[in-house]
Amino acid sequence: MYKYFSYLFFGIFFIASCAVQKPSAKSSSKDRMEQLYHQMFDPQAGKVMVVAHRGDWHAYPENSIPGLHSVIEMGVHMVEIDLKRTKDGVLIVMHDNTLDRTTNQKGKVEDYTWEEIQKMKLRNGLGRVTTVGIPSFKEYLLEAKGKILINIDKGYSYFPEVVKLLRETGTLRQTTINVNTNTTLQEVEARYGKIPGDIILTPLLGYSDKDKARRVVKSYLGRKNTVFQPVWRDDAFIAEEDFVSLRKQGLGIWMNSLWASINGGHDDDRAIIDKQPDESWGWLINKGANIIQTDRPAQLLDYLKKKNLL
């Protein structure tokens, strides 16, 4: 009888211990977001993060919920989106000022209410109308919460509204907000007031004006939660720029491989069509990038895996 109760006790204890130790889905997703957050800034991480430009727009409509789900399943670290505001003040996920290119409707986004927008359908990459609707910004945030980092590109004009929604949805720590090209921190704060330190800013650096780009960098030095995004059309513009040293200071370096005019020719087409990934993605990484935005997320993930950079 003693042995029976001993076995029973230890059995119950073991089961209870397993139940206690097993992480919940909620805690696992939080841990994942914390890991990605730290990877953005940790100079010792030795890994490169992939940003999917407007989601998986090759397979689904750009800036759509299905496109978001696809890149999450793909293992992408971050998704880039754009924002516009409806006539009645609702932020929606949309790149263009007009609805013409991406939906089955025409006209300016700002001329329609959210109720009207909800009746519209998105087009796919071939311009065909789908059954997919246009998501609100809040809806998109809730779908992405705890699953993937978010970058807001065309949202600087709505900065206070964006930050408010990020705080409301608990997605502030997993979201970066782009700052208009060559805008110093002082200029941002002159427009929007003191920027809290928990907001992750991504100032764009346009090296067609090298002096201004350098002033922008200087204005953010010492500020945590900053990811620089340099853009250049010819490598001569950034030949003297040491982005590696900025990484060592705990700042993120984001580079784009989307098209040749914003990266000196180190683009996705060079990697995929010309079969020169080392001269494209590899070159950007050697220049200091720990974050790369691409239109070819699956291929870039595969490249990084082979290089042991994931």
Short mmCIF file of N, CA and C in Angstrom, two decimals, residues 182 204-218 228 241:
data_model
loop_
_atom_site.label_atom_id
_atom_site.label_comp_id
_atom_site.label_asym_id
_atom_site.label_seq_id
_atom_site.Cartn_x
_atom_site.Cartn_y
_atom_site.Cartn_z
N ASN A 182 15.72 61.87 -44.42
CA ASN A 182 16.60 62.95 -43.95
C ASN A 182 15.90 63.93 -43.01
N LEU A 204 14.94 57.28 -42.37
CA LEU A 204 15.48 57.01 -43.69
C LEU A 204 16.60 58.00 -44.00
N LEU A 205 17.71 57.48 -44.50
CA LEU A 205 18.87 58.30 -44.82
C LEU A 205 19.05 58.34 -46.33
N GLY A 206 18.79 59.49 -46.93
CA GLY A 206 18.93 59.64 -48.38
C GLY A 206 20.31 60.17 -48.72
N TYR A 207 21.19 59.32 -49.24
CA TYR A 207 22.57 59.71 -49.47
C TYR A 207 22.80 60.47 -50.77
N SER A 208 21.71 60.88 -51.43
CA SER A 208 21.89 61.85 -52.51
C SER A 208 22.27 63.20 -51.91
N ASP A 209 21.94 63.39 -50.63
CA ASP A 209 22.38 64.55 -49.85
C ASP A 209 23.17 63.99 -48.67
N LYS A 210 24.44 63.71 -48.92
CA LYS A 210 25.28 63.03 -47.95
C LYS A 210 25.42 63.82 -46.64
N ASP A 211 25.58 65.13 -46.76
CA ASP A 211 25.77 65.95 -45.57
C ASP A 211 24.54 65.90 -44.67
N LYS A 212 23.35 66.00 -45.27
CA LYS A 212 22.13 65.96 -44.47
C LYS A 212 21.95 64.57 -43.86
N ALA A 213 22.25 63.53 -44.61
CA ALA A 213 22.13 62.17 -44.09
C ALA A 213 23.02 61.99 -42.87
N ARG A 214 24.22 62.54 -42.93
CA ARG A 214 25.14 62.43 -41.79
C ARG A 214 24.63 63.21 -40.58
N ARG A 215 24.01 64.35 -40.83
CA ARG A 215 23.44 65.12 -39.71
C ARG A 215 22.29 64.35 -39.05
N VAL A 216 21.53 63.65 -39.88
CA VAL A 216 20.44 62.84 -39.34
C VAL A 216 21.01 61.74 -38.44
N VAL A 217 22.02 61.05 -38.91
CA VAL A 217 22.65 60.00 -38.11
C VAL A 217 23.13 60.56 -36.78
N LYS A 218 23.82 61.68 -36.83
CA LYS A 218 24.36 62.30 -35.62
C LYS A 218 23.25 62.64 -34.62
N PHE A 228 18.57 52.61 -38.51
CA PHE A 228 18.84 53.47 -39.67
C PHE A 228 18.54 52.72 -40.96
N GLU A 241 30.94 55.67 -45.70
CA GLU A 241 30.06 55.50 -44.55
C GLU A 241 30.32 54.16 -43.86
#
